[in-house]
């Protein structure tokens, strides 16, 4: 292996020890511990790269994500032969299945990860430690108590000794629990404990002299500061001090902030204290507030915070350090002033360690506003991931960005919390300052490790007169020396096997195993994946009580959990009793089938044991499109060869005759069924048969080529007629081919410049040009000469000719002659005396009723030797043939799909619309049917899933339904059935009518959504023909409904409370427990109801969508599909259903236990008029309302309850909801639907060619959206969520723009 780094002597020494035995390398920060692990990994690499049954894997673990990411970068460079995988929690590894992990192991030799991931792998049985060759523990001193390192070692000791992997630990401060008063003996005992936990021996270098060549020891200084509390305290600070007791009584979490503020007051002075409180206030008001705090408490705290936040502008740091800054702040500023010259050195780096994130922000704020610092000190901060009352954390990407800037010199002063002491590789510094007290040996060793630069200094801030802290620092230094001495003097250690107390649960089939410590997190993880909204408490409730002999715990699960309660064993400690109850819950969840045999709670489709046919087949993106068989011939004609092989005796000729063009014919290779001939307006089609010798067929083919060579020059260069699509165009005279025209075109194919015709003896402009096809110099397109304009020459001025629309702007050019006009364009006319040709443009795109003509000089023309009417008529014929092809393809589609065998009948016109996109046909396309099919499919799949998986919760059913009706799945089904081969996707193109453009087996691709839309359109069409269910079966989409079990009524519950709702519904429930369930929110835990409304809401949502869509489809047959969609969005949405819930008073019967949800509902209800007004509801434009989702869900869940109680009677639901409760609402027409302001704004900007953006930020706990047009903010608005804020901002912007215009 090529080495990037040459090992040092002490590294080789420790590698050799680690190679022979499990070892812990005790080395200073920066001594190169990681490279020892590189040597070990290189040593075991042969076992990692085996591809047989003896293959092993290696794991490098770090306690933090930034650490493992940095180590991954280093190890990839040092070990290029190994396949390295970085695995972190942000990759959603908790959701990976056993198959996903198996694939990852197949492609990986070395895993770099955090230890909890490996612990979970072993717990779920996805990996066995006996399959590992080497475990590397970075910062291994964390192997204590319930740390994942310790949990991993518990699994290690359960492996037979001869199958255990090698262990290598690395640390700069091995004894995390070392106290300054510990004796040498105590220190040795703690070393033995660490060695026992890691089954390893601690080693360090035998001779530190070599180490000193690479590691610098910083000069250590103590900086004393005056801790005196100032006499003057700003009034706002005093107010907040007075409030601390009030707020502390409301919420202890927030109350402790003000004790911290007092400490800040002593350390940083009044200005620092006030900045501390001001930042706290801002963070509080931007946050969503504490989720478990009562609404009145939040209101009281918010008022207090607003007082401070509103005064934030009254204070700014002063350059006069004597004013407003005392203690540490004064001493720090003085130190930085003294070191300003050092900061000018590009290589100078400094770190300032501070205890909390908010103190970091305060100090950064102070330093930012000192003018002397701005030019020389470039400050930034580094904090951990976790969010708390002191502000938000930094994600891994932000941390790495700051560290890189510090390394590059863009930052020369880094203010950091403890995250900067270990876990991140930081550039060696010349100055390290510790503003907060050092609490233990580890803090001291790791902070000092950052001062690794030559001539570096470590400065520790200590209050004047605090001799105890000075003495404490001395003891820390002594303890570190003692710790190093103990490594050399300790006796042989005794190792322990495991501290497992026997409480565990193991699955023999997979090897998954969970103990007491792991059970709590797994139950919480399971609850976190249960369905619910933001008002649902997704945590289990724990009740610990005294029992004989100790403590016992009872765990009660959220309402949506299928297992409601568990009790653990009696334990001596509360903590163990709690874990025992959770372990019992794990057992029940697994035995009930709610956890897999790998003890995973991944609520994916595998949990419902569904295998879709489309999942089993590889789908190709490309395909060969179908061609109507009647147009296919089993031969190939090479148009570039003289010898043409033809093996056919009889042809069919279809004639197309109109009053504007000549008779034209299409030569086809197969017989045509007269029933399959096109029936089009102003078009007569007849059939006759002729036999022609081979050379005649050659002439026809050449004529076809010549015709398209004129239309599309270069089309037939080195090309062949495709064997997949064969028909030829011919001119007709009577009942036969006009061979004179064919011969004329063949013998005079070359276009002739008009000026060359002057050489003819019989040149006569009046007889040579009328009716001819010409092209014009420097202008594209073909023109037909209508007549000679003897009244005009090139010297004439432009004049408008009555009855014609010219292509030249005559109004603009009317005062100029043709000669002048063309001269300006660089064209000199040599024969201006000749009369002008009056020409008409021939359109190859569409047949135009409005004629485009103009006068042009003849010398600019080139004559194409083909009759103009024939050329133009051919183009019209091509369009008719294009539509005929689509019909023939539809007929063939019905036969190929064998619909008759499945008794599937559908009108041919409707079937053709299903296979036609809007690009091809603006009206008769699949869009309307697709809308209906989408709703019907959603309904049928929902009913099937609801009945098939009676234990599946709403989240699982929604995932299942979403997968089955997704565009991806429908596309796969369409391709499996080969439907995509028959779709008419592209509009008419003239070149597509040439048989040369389709090569043999040429493939094309089609967008995923088009295939899915066509499938939905076919579903909608067959549903209209009362064959919806049979067609779904033909598509292999499950739709059969099983019997649905009814909930058992509670004899202790008074169901008469629901009589009011039943009176409104005009429906009496046979089983009122269903209605009770429909009104129970998932936040309800103190209830005998067995389930919440969410499953019923899932069913009712699909039913109402289907019924309303079907009603709109039948009622608005001629309405544009886009408007139909807008109407559906307006009628079927949470805002509309929420208003209807309030209208009929259903909200008064909801059972919930969330105070916040109750307040949100009441707030929304207060904004709804007491009397129902349909016009007011429409004017309210419910697109942007803040309706709690629960209100809309209740409307749908009651619909679901009616279905279940009435044995799935859709007509009953339609009678109650559409014909009764929603009768006036569904009378709303498409033109009454207000345009969504976001859409209105976007359409306005698109029309005006403006760029529109929506920018979002949080402000005072709400979402604020800014409308920016062409870089300028036009309007803004706030809302409780992004959707409502965007609606309000767009509405404000459109009003403003309309007013200004």
GROMACS .gro file of N, CA, C and O in nm, residues 589-688:
model
  400
  589UNK      N    1  -4.501  -0.567   2.165
  589UNK     CA    2  -4.507  -0.514   2.029
  589UNK      C    3  -4.456  -0.616   1.929
  589UNK      O    4  -4.514  -0.631   1.820
  590UNK      N    5  -4.350  -0.687   1.964
  590UNK     CA    6  -4.297  -0.787   1.872
  590UNK      C    7  -4.392  -0.905   1.857
  590UNK      O    8  -4.421  -0.952   1.746
  591UNK      N    9  -4.444  -0.954   1.969
  591UNK     CA   10  -4.534  -1.069   1.963
  591UNK      C   11  -4.664  -1.036   1.890
  591UNK      O   12  -4.727  -1.123   1.831
  592UNK      N   13  -4.702  -0.908   1.893
  592UNK     CA   14  -4.822  -0.867   1.820
  592UNK      C   15  -4.797  -0.836   1.674
  592UNK      O   16  -4.890  -0.797   1.601
  593UNK      N   17  -4.671  -0.851   1.629
  593UNK     CA   18  -4.639  -0.827   1.489
  593UNK      C   19  -4.616  -0.681   1.455
  593UNK      O   20  -4.611  -0.645   1.337
  594UNK      N   21  -4.599  -0.596   1.557
  594UNK     CA   22  -4.582  -0.453   1.532
  594UNK      C   23  -4.435  -0.413   1.528
  594UNK      O   24  -4.403  -0.300   1.489
  595UNK      N   25  -4.346  -0.503   1.569
  595UNK     CA   26  -4.203  -0.490   1.546
  595UNK      C   27  -4.160  -0.613   1.465
  595UNK      O   28  -4.211  -0.722   1.486
  596UNK      N   29  -4.067  -0.592   1.375
  596UNK     CA   30  -4.022  -0.703   1.292
  596UNK      C   31  -3.933  -0.797   1.373
  596UNK      O   32  -3.898  -0.768   1.488
  597UNK      N   33  -3.893  -0.908   1.312
  597UNK     CA   34  -3.803  -1.001   1.379
  597UNK      C   35  -3.663  -0.943   1.396
  597UNK      O   36  -3.581  -1.001   1.466
  598UNK      N   37  -3.638  -0.831   1.331
  598UNK     CA   38  -3.513  -0.758   1.355
  598UNK      C   39  -3.533  -0.649   1.460
  598UNK      O   40  -3.444  -0.568   1.483
  599UNK      N   41  -3.652  -0.648   1.523
  599UNK     CA   42  -3.689  -0.547   1.624
  599UNK      C   43  -3.679  -0.406   1.568
  599UNK      O   44  -3.637  -0.312   1.634
  600UNK      N   45  -3.718  -0.391   1.442
  600UNK     CA   46  -3.723  -0.258   1.381
  600UNK      C   47  -3.868  -0.211   1.379
  600UNK      O   48  -3.961  -0.290   1.368
  601UNK      N   49  -3.884  -0.081   1.388
  601UNK     CA   50  -4.019  -0.021   1.383
  601UNK      C   51  -4.031   0.064   1.258
  601UNK      O   52  -4.081   0.175   1.262
  602UNK      N   53  -3.981   0.010   1.148
  602UNK     CA   54  -3.985   0.082   1.022
  602UNK      C   55  -4.121   0.061   0.958
  602UNK      O   56  -4.151  -0.046   0.906
  603UNK      N   57  -4.206   0.163   0.961
  603UNK     CA   58  -4.342   0.151   0.910
  603UNK      C   59  -4.343   0.170   0.758
  603UNK      O   60  -4.389   0.270   0.707
  604UNK      N   61  -4.287   0.076   0.688
  604UNK     CA   62  -4.285   0.082   0.544
  604UNK      C   63  -4.379  -0.025   0.490
  604UNK      O   64  -4.443  -0.099   0.564
  605UNK      N   65  -4.383  -0.039   0.357
  605UNK     CA   66  -4.476  -0.134   0.296
  605UNK      C   67  -4.447  -0.277   0.335
  605UNK      O   68  -4.535  -0.361   0.336
  606UNK      N   69  -4.317  -0.305   0.371
  606UNK     CA   70  -4.286  -0.443   0.408
  606UNK      C   71  -4.368  -0.486   0.529
  606UNK      O   72  -4.397  -0.603   0.547
  607UNK      N   73  -4.401  -0.391   0.618
  607UNK     CA   74  -4.479  -0.424   0.736
  607UNK      C   75  -4.617  -0.476   0.698
  607UNK      O   76  -4.679  -0.550   0.773
  608UNK      N   77  -4.666  -0.434   0.583
  608UNK     CA   78  -4.799  -0.477   0.539
  608UNK      C   79  -4.790  -0.595   0.443
  608UNK      O   80  -4.890  -0.638   0.388
  609UNK      N   81  -4.669  -0.644   0.421
  609UNK     CA   82  -4.646  -0.764   0.340
  609UNK      C   83  -4.712  -0.752   0.203
  609UNK      O   84  -4.783  -0.841   0.157
  610UNK      N   85  -4.686  -0.640   0.136
  610UNK     CA   86  -4.742  -0.619   0.003
  610UNK      C   87  -4.632  -0.626  -0.100
  610UNK      O   88  -4.529  -0.562  -0.088
  611UNK      N   89  -4.652  -0.706  -0.202
  611UNK     CA   90  -4.559  -0.714  -0.312
  611UNK      C   91  -4.636  -0.679  -0.440
  611UNK      O   92  -4.728  -0.748  -0.480
  612UNK      N   93  -4.597  -0.569  -0.502
  612UNK     CA   94  -4.661  -0.527  -0.625
  612UNK      C   95  -4.593  -0.593  -0.743
  612UNK      O   96  -4.471  -0.611  -0.745
  613UNK      N   97  -4.671  -0.627  -0.843
  613UNK     CA   98  -4.615  -0.688  -0.964
  613UNK      C   99  -4.511  -0.595  -1.026
  613UNK      O  100  -4.407  -0.639  -1.073
  614UNK      N  101  -4.537  -0.466  -1.021
  614UNK     CA  102  -4.447  -0.370  -1.084
  614UNK      C  103  -4.313  -0.363  -1.014
  614UNK      O  104  -4.214  -0.317  -1.071
  615UNK      N  105  -4.305  -0.409  -0.888
  615UNK     CA  106  -4.178  -0.407  -0.816
  615UNK      C  107  -4.086  -0.519  -0.860
  615UNK      O  108  -3.966  -0.517  -0.830
  616UNK      N  109  -4.139  -0.619  -0.927
  616UNK     CA  110  -4.062  -0.739  -0.958
  616UNK      C  111  -3.996  -0.734  -1.095
  616UNK      O  112  -3.925  -0.825  -1.133
  617UNK      N  113  -4.019  -0.627  -1.170
  617UNK     CA  114  -3.973  -0.623  -1.309
  617UNK      C  115  -3.888  -0.499  -1.331
  617UNK      O  116  -3.921  -0.390  -1.283
  618UNK      N  117  -3.779  -0.517  -1.402
  618UNK     CA  118  -3.697  -0.404  -1.442
  618UNK      C  119  -3.765  -0.334  -1.559
  618UNK      O  120  -3.799  -0.397  -1.660
  619UNK      N  121  -3.783  -0.203  -1.547
  619UNK     CA  122  -3.854  -0.127  -1.649
  619UNK      C  123  -3.753  -0.046  -1.730
  619UNK      O  124  -3.674   0.030  -1.674
  620UNK      N  125  -3.755  -0.062  -1.861
  620UNK     CA  126  -3.666   0.015  -1.948
  620UNK      C  127  -3.726   0.152  -1.975
  620UNK      O  128  -3.848   0.167  -1.987
  621UNK      N  129  -3.639   0.251  -1.985
  621UNK     CA  130  -3.685   0.388  -2.010
  621UNK      C  131  -3.726   0.406  -2.156
  621UNK      O  132  -3.805   0.493  -2.189
  622UNK      N  133  -3.669   0.326  -2.248
  622UNK     CA  134  -3.692   0.343  -2.391
  622UNK      C  135  -3.776   0.228  -2.445
  622UNK      O  136  -3.780   0.120  -2.387
  623UNK      N  137  -3.840   0.252  -2.558
  623UNK     CA  138  -3.924   0.149  -2.617
  623UNK      C  139  -3.941   0.178  -2.766
  623UNK      O  140  -3.913   0.289  -2.814
  624UNK      N  141  -3.984   0.076  -2.839
  624UNK     CA  142  -4.014   0.090  -2.981
  624UNK      C  143  -4.163   0.111  -2.997
  624UNK      O  144  -4.243   0.026  -2.956
  625UNK      N  145  -4.207   0.223  -3.052
  625UNK     CA  146  -4.351   0.251  -3.060
  625UNK      C  147  -4.421   0.157  -3.158
  625UNK      O  148  -4.361   0.106  -3.253
  626UNK      N  149  -4.548   0.134  -3.129
  626UNK     CA  150  -4.628   0.048  -3.216
  626UNK      C  151  -4.668   0.125  -3.343
  626UNK      O  152  -4.688   0.246  -3.340
  627UNK      N  153  -4.680   0.050  -3.451
  627UNK     CA  154  -4.727   0.102  -3.580
  627UNK      C  155  -4.848   0.019  -3.620
  627UNK      O  156  -4.849  -0.104  -3.603
  628UNK      N  157  -4.955   0.082  -3.671
  628UNK     CA  158  -5.070   0.002  -3.715
  628UNK      C  159  -5.025  -0.106  -3.813
  628UNK      O  160  -4.950  -0.079  -3.908
  629UNK      N  161  -5.070  -0.228  -3.789
  629UNK     CA  162  -5.024  -0.340  -3.870
  629UNK      C  163  -5.061  -0.323  -4.017
  629UNK      O  164  -4.989  -0.370  -4.105
  630UNK      N  165  -5.169  -0.253  -4.044
  630UNK     CA  166  -5.211  -0.236  -4.182
  630UNK      C  167  -5.113  -0.150  -4.260
  630UNK      O  168  -5.110  -0.151  -4.383
  631UNK      N  169  -5.030  -0.075  -4.189
  631UNK     CA  170  -4.932   0.010  -4.254
  631UNK      C  171  -4.794  -0.053  -4.259
  631UNK      O  172  -4.697   0.010  -4.298
  632UNK      N  173  -4.781  -0.176  -4.212
  632UNK     CA  174  -4.651  -0.243  -4.208
  632UNK      C  175  -4.635  -0.335  -4.327
  632UNK      O  176  -4.730  -0.401  -4.370
  633UNK      N  177  -4.515  -0.343  -4.380
  633UNK     CA  178  -4.487  -0.436  -4.489
  633UNK      C  179  -4.358  -0.514  -4.459
  633UNK      O  180  -4.264  -0.458  -4.404
  634UNK      N  181  -4.355  -0.640  -4.497
  634UNK     CA  182  -4.238  -0.724  -4.466
  634UNK      C  183  -4.130  -0.715  -4.574
  634UNK      O  184  -4.086  -0.815  -4.628
  635UNK      N  185  -4.088  -0.594  -4.613
  635UNK     CA  186  -3.984  -0.581  -4.712
  635UNK      C  187  -3.911  -0.450  -4.690
  635UNK      O  188  -3.953  -0.366  -4.614
  636UNK      N  189  -3.800  -0.434  -4.758
  636UNK     CA  190  -3.719  -0.313  -4.744
  636UNK      C  191  -3.680  -0.267  -4.883
  636UNK      O  192  -3.631  -0.344  -4.965
  637UNK      N  193  -3.701  -0.138  -4.911
  637UNK     CA  194  -3.667  -0.082  -5.041
  637UNK      C  195  -3.556   0.020  -5.020
  637UNK      O  196  -3.574   0.118  -4.947
  638UNK      N  197  -3.443  -0.003  -5.080
  638UNK     CA  198  -3.330   0.090  -5.070
  638UNK      C  199  -3.345   0.192  -5.182
  638UNK      O  200  -3.331   0.161  -5.300
  639UNK      N  201  -3.374   0.315  -5.145
  639UNK     CA  202  -3.401   0.419  -5.245
  639UNK      C  203  -3.274   0.467  -5.314
  639UNK      O  204  -3.280   0.544  -5.408
  640UNK      N  205  -3.160   0.426  -5.267
  640UNK     CA  206  -3.034   0.470  -5.327
  640UNK      C  207  -2.974   0.362  -5.419
  640UNK      O  208  -2.861   0.377  -5.465
  641UNK      N  209  -3.045   0.254  -5.437
  641UNK     CA  210  -2.998   0.147  -5.526
  641UNK      C  211  -3.092   0.136  -5.646
  641UNK      O  212  -3.212   0.159  -5.636
  642UNK      N  213  -3.032   0.102  -5.759
  642UNK     CA  214  -3.111   0.089  -5.881
  642UNK      C  215  -3.196  -0.038  -5.880
  642UNK      O  216  -3.306  -0.040  -5.932
  643UNK      N  217  -3.143  -0.142  -5.820
  643UNK     CA  218  -3.212  -0.271  -5.821
  643UNK      C  219  -3.299  -0.282  -5.698
  643UNK      O  220  -3.249  -0.289  -5.586
  644UNK      N  221  -3.429  -0.280  -5.712
  644UNK     CA  222  -3.522  -0.283  -5.600
  644UNK      C  223  -3.591  -0.418  -5.597
  644UNK      O  224  -3.651  -0.461  -5.697
  645UNK      N  225  -3.587  -0.487  -5.483
  645UNK     CA  226  -3.650  -0.618  -5.467
  645UNK      C  227  -3.789  -0.600  -5.408
  645UNK      O  228  -3.805  -0.547  -5.299
  646UNK      N  229  -3.891  -0.642  -5.483
  646UNK     CA  230  -4.029  -0.631  -5.438
  646UNK      C  231  -4.094  -0.768  -5.446
  646UNK      O  232  -4.091  -0.832  -5.550
  647UNK      N  233  -4.152  -0.812  -5.334
  647UNK     CA  234  -4.218  -0.941  -5.331
  647UNK      C  235  -4.362  -0.921  -5.287
  647UNK      O  236  -4.401  -0.956  -5.178
  648UNK      N  237  -4.440  -0.863  -5.373
  648UNK     CA  238  -4.581  -0.840  -5.341
  648UNK      C  239  -4.655  -0.825  -5.473
  648UNK      O  240  -4.603  -0.773  -5.570
  649UNK      N  241  -4.776  -0.875  -5.478
  649UNK     CA  242  -4.847  -0.877  -5.606
  649UNK      C  243  -4.965  -0.782  -5.612
  649UNK      O  244  -5.008  -0.744  -5.720
  650UNK      N  245  -5.018  -0.748  -5.502
  650UNK     CA  246  -5.139  -0.666  -5.507
  650UNK      C  247  -5.131  -0.558  -5.400
  650UNK      O  248  -5.092  -0.582  -5.287
  651UNK      N  249  -5.175  -0.436  -5.435
  651UNK     CA  250  -5.172  -0.321  -5.344
  651UNK      C  251  -5.312  -0.262  -5.333
  651UNK      O  252  -5.394  -0.277  -5.422
  652UNK      N  253  -5.332  -0.194  -5.223
  652UNK     CA  254  -5.457  -0.123  -5.203
  652UNK      C  255  -5.431   0.026  -5.215
  652UNK      O  256  -5.335   0.077  -5.158
  653UNK      N  257  -5.514   0.096  -5.290
  653UNK     CA  258  -5.498   0.241  -5.306
  653UNK      C  259  -5.620   0.309  -5.248
  653UNK      O  260  -5.733   0.282  -5.288
  654UNK      N  261  -5.601   0.398  -5.151
  654UNK     CA  262  -5.709   0.478  -5.094
  654UNK      C  263  -5.701   0.615  -5.156
  654UNK      O  264  -5.594   0.677  -5.159
  655UNK      N  265  -5.811   0.668  -5.204
  655UNK     CA  266  -5.810   0.802  -5.262
  655UNK      C  267  -5.878   0.899  -5.169
  655UNK      O  268  -5.978   0.867  -5.104
  656UNK      N  269  -5.824   1.016  -5.160
  656UNK     CA  270  -5.879   1.124  -5.078
  656UNK      C  271  -5.910   1.239  -5.172
  656UNK      O  272  -5.821   1.286  -5.245
  657UNK      N  273  -6.033   1.283  -5.179
  657UNK     CA  274  -6.072   1.388  -5.273
  657UNK      C  275  -6.137   1.502  -5.197
  657UNK      O  276  -6.226   1.481  -5.116
  658UNK      N  277  -6.090   1.624  -5.222
  658UNK     CA  278  -6.155   1.744  -5.168
  658UNK      C  279  -6.174   1.841  -5.283
  658UNK      O  280  -6.121   1.823  -5.393
  659UNK      N  281  -6.247   1.947  -5.257
  659UNK     CA  282  -6.276   2.042  -5.364
  659UNK      C  283  -6.161   2.140  -5.387
  659UNK      O  284  -6.166   2.220  -5.478
  660UNK      N  285  -6.055   2.136  -5.304
  660UNK     CA  286  -5.948   2.234  -5.318
  660UNK      C  287  -5.823   2.174  -5.378
  660UNK      O  288  -5.733   2.245  -5.418
  661UNK      N  289  -5.809   2.042  -5.377
  661UNK     CA  290  -5.685   1.982  -5.422
  661UNK      C  291  -5.713   1.873  -5.523
  661UNK      O  292  -5.826   1.831  -5.543
  662UNK      N  293  -5.605   1.830  -5.588
  662UNK     CA  294  -5.618   1.719  -5.682
  662UNK      C  295  -5.651   1.592  -5.606
  662UNK      O  296  -5.640   1.583  -5.486
  663UNK      N  297  -5.689   1.491  -5.687
  663UNK     CA  298  -5.708   1.359  -5.626
  663UNK      C  299  -5.571   1.302  -5.591
  663UNK      O  300  -5.480   1.302  -5.673
  664UNK      N  301  -5.561   1.256  -5.470
  664UNK     CA  302  -5.435   1.202  -5.421
  664UNK      C  303  -5.456   1.060  -5.373
  664UNK      O  304  -5.566   1.024  -5.331
  665UNK      N  305  -5.352   0.981  -5.377
  665UNK     CA  306  -5.365   0.842  -5.336
  665UNK      C  307  -5.258   0.802  -5.237
  665UNK      O  308  -5.152   0.863  -5.228
  666UNK      N  309  -5.289   0.696  -5.162
  666UNK     CA  310  -5.194   0.637  -5.069
  666UNK      C  311  -5.182   0.490  -5.104
  666UNK      O  312  -5.282   0.417  -5.104
  667UNK      N  313  -5.064   0.447  -5.137
  667UNK     CA  314  -5.040   0.307  -5.170
  667UNK      C  315  -5.003   0.235  -5.041
  667UNK      O  316  -4.907   0.271  -4.973
  668UNK      N  317  -5.081   0.133  -5.007
  668UNK     CA  318  -5.062   0.059  -4.882
  668UNK      C  319  -5.027  -0.086  -4.912
  668UNK      O  320  -5.069  -0.140  -5.014
  669UNK      N  321  -4.952  -0.152  -4.820
  669UNK     CA  322  -4.908  -0.290  -4.846
  669UNK      C  323  -5.010  -0.396  -4.811
  669UNK      O  324  -4.991  -0.512  -4.846
  670UNK      N  325  -5.116  -0.362  -4.742
  670UNK     CA  326  -5.212  -0.462  -4.696
  670UNK      C  327  -5.354  -0.419  -4.729
  670UNK      O  328  -5.383  -0.302  -4.754
  671UNK      N  329  -5.443  -0.516  -4.721
  671UNK     CA  330  -5.584  -0.487  -4.747
  671UNK      C  331  -5.641  -0.403  -4.634
  671UNK      O  332  -5.606  -0.419  -4.518
  672UNK      N  333  -5.730  -0.314  -4.667
  672UNK     CA  334  -5.794  -0.226  -4.570
  672UNK      C  335  -5.939  -0.268  -4.553
  672UNK      O  336  -6.013  -0.284  -4.651
  673UNK      N  337  -5.981  -0.287  -4.426
  673UNK     CA  338  -6.121  -0.313  -4.396
  673UNK      C  339  -6.197  -0.182  -4.417
  673UNK      O  340  -6.161  -0.079  -4.359
  674UNK      N  341  -6.300  -0.179  -4.502
  674UNK     CA  342  -6.375  -0.054  -4.524
  674UNK      C  343  -6.424   0.011  -4.395
  674UNK      O  344  -6.434   0.132  -4.388
  675UNK      N  345  -6.449  -0.070  -4.290
  675UNK     CA  346  -6.495  -0.012  -4.163
  675UNK      C  347  -6.385   0.068  -4.095
  675UNK      O  348  -6.414   0.151  -4.008
  676UNK      N  349  -6.261   0.042  -4.133
  676UNK     CA  350  -6.151   0.112  -4.071
  676UNK      C  351  -6.111   0.238  -4.145
  676UNK      O  352  -6.018   0.308  -4.103
  677UNK      N  353  -6.178   0.270  -4.255
  677UNK     CA  354  -6.144   0.391  -4.330
  677UNK      C  355  -6.187   0.514  -4.253
  677UNK      O  356  -6.286   0.511  -4.179
  678UNK      N  357  -6.115   0.623  -4.269
  678UNK     CA  358  -6.149   0.745  -4.193
  678UNK      C  359  -6.278   0.807  -4.241
  678UNK      O  360  -6.313   0.800  -4.358
  679UNK      N  361  -6.349   0.867  -4.148
  679UNK     CA  362  -6.471   0.941  -4.180
  679UNK      C  363  -6.449   1.083  -4.133
  679UNK      O  364  -6.455   1.112  -4.014
  680UNK      N  365  -6.419   1.173  -4.228
  680UNK     CA  366  -6.384   1.310  -4.193
  680UNK      C  367  -6.465   1.407  -4.277
  680UNK      O  368  -6.504   1.378  -4.389
  681UNK      N  369  -6.484   1.525  -4.221
  681UNK     CA  370  -6.564   1.628  -4.288
  681UNK      C  371  -6.493   1.673  -4.416
  681UNK      O  372  -6.371   1.691  -4.418
  682UNK      N  373  -6.570   1.695  -4.524
  682UNK     CA  374  -6.517   1.742  -4.652
  682UNK      C  375  -6.413   1.647  -4.710
  682UNK      O  376  -6.321   1.689  -4.780
  683UNK      N  377  -6.424   1.519  -4.678
  683UNK     CA  378  -6.325   1.423  -4.729
  683UNK      C  379  -6.397   1.295  -4.768
  683UNK      O  380  -6.471   1.238  -4.689
  684UNK      N  381  -6.376   1.252  -4.891
  684UNK     CA  382  -6.434   1.127  -4.940
  684UNK      C  383  -6.324   1.025  -4.961
  684UNK      O  384  -6.221   1.056  -5.022
  685UNK      N  385  -6.344   0.908  -4.910
  685UNK     CA  386  -6.243   0.803  -4.919
  685UNK      C  387  -6.303   0.682  -4.992
  685UNK      O  388  -6.413   0.639  -4.960
  686UNK      N  389  -6.235   0.634  -5.091
  686UNK     CA  390  -6.278   0.513  -5.161
  686UNK      C  391  -6.159   0.421  -5.181
  686UNK      O  392  -6.044   0.462  -5.165
  687UNK      N  393  -6.187   0.297  -5.215
  687UNK     CA  394  -6.082   0.197  -5.226
  687UNK      C  395  -6.094   0.127  -5.361
  687UNK      O  396  -6.202   0.094  -5.408
  688UNK      N  397  -5.981   0.108  -5.428
  688UNK     CA  398  -5.978   0.021  -5.545
  688UNK      C  399  -5.841  -0.046  -5.547
  688UNK      O  400  -5.749  -0.006  -5.476
   0.00000   0.00000   0.00000
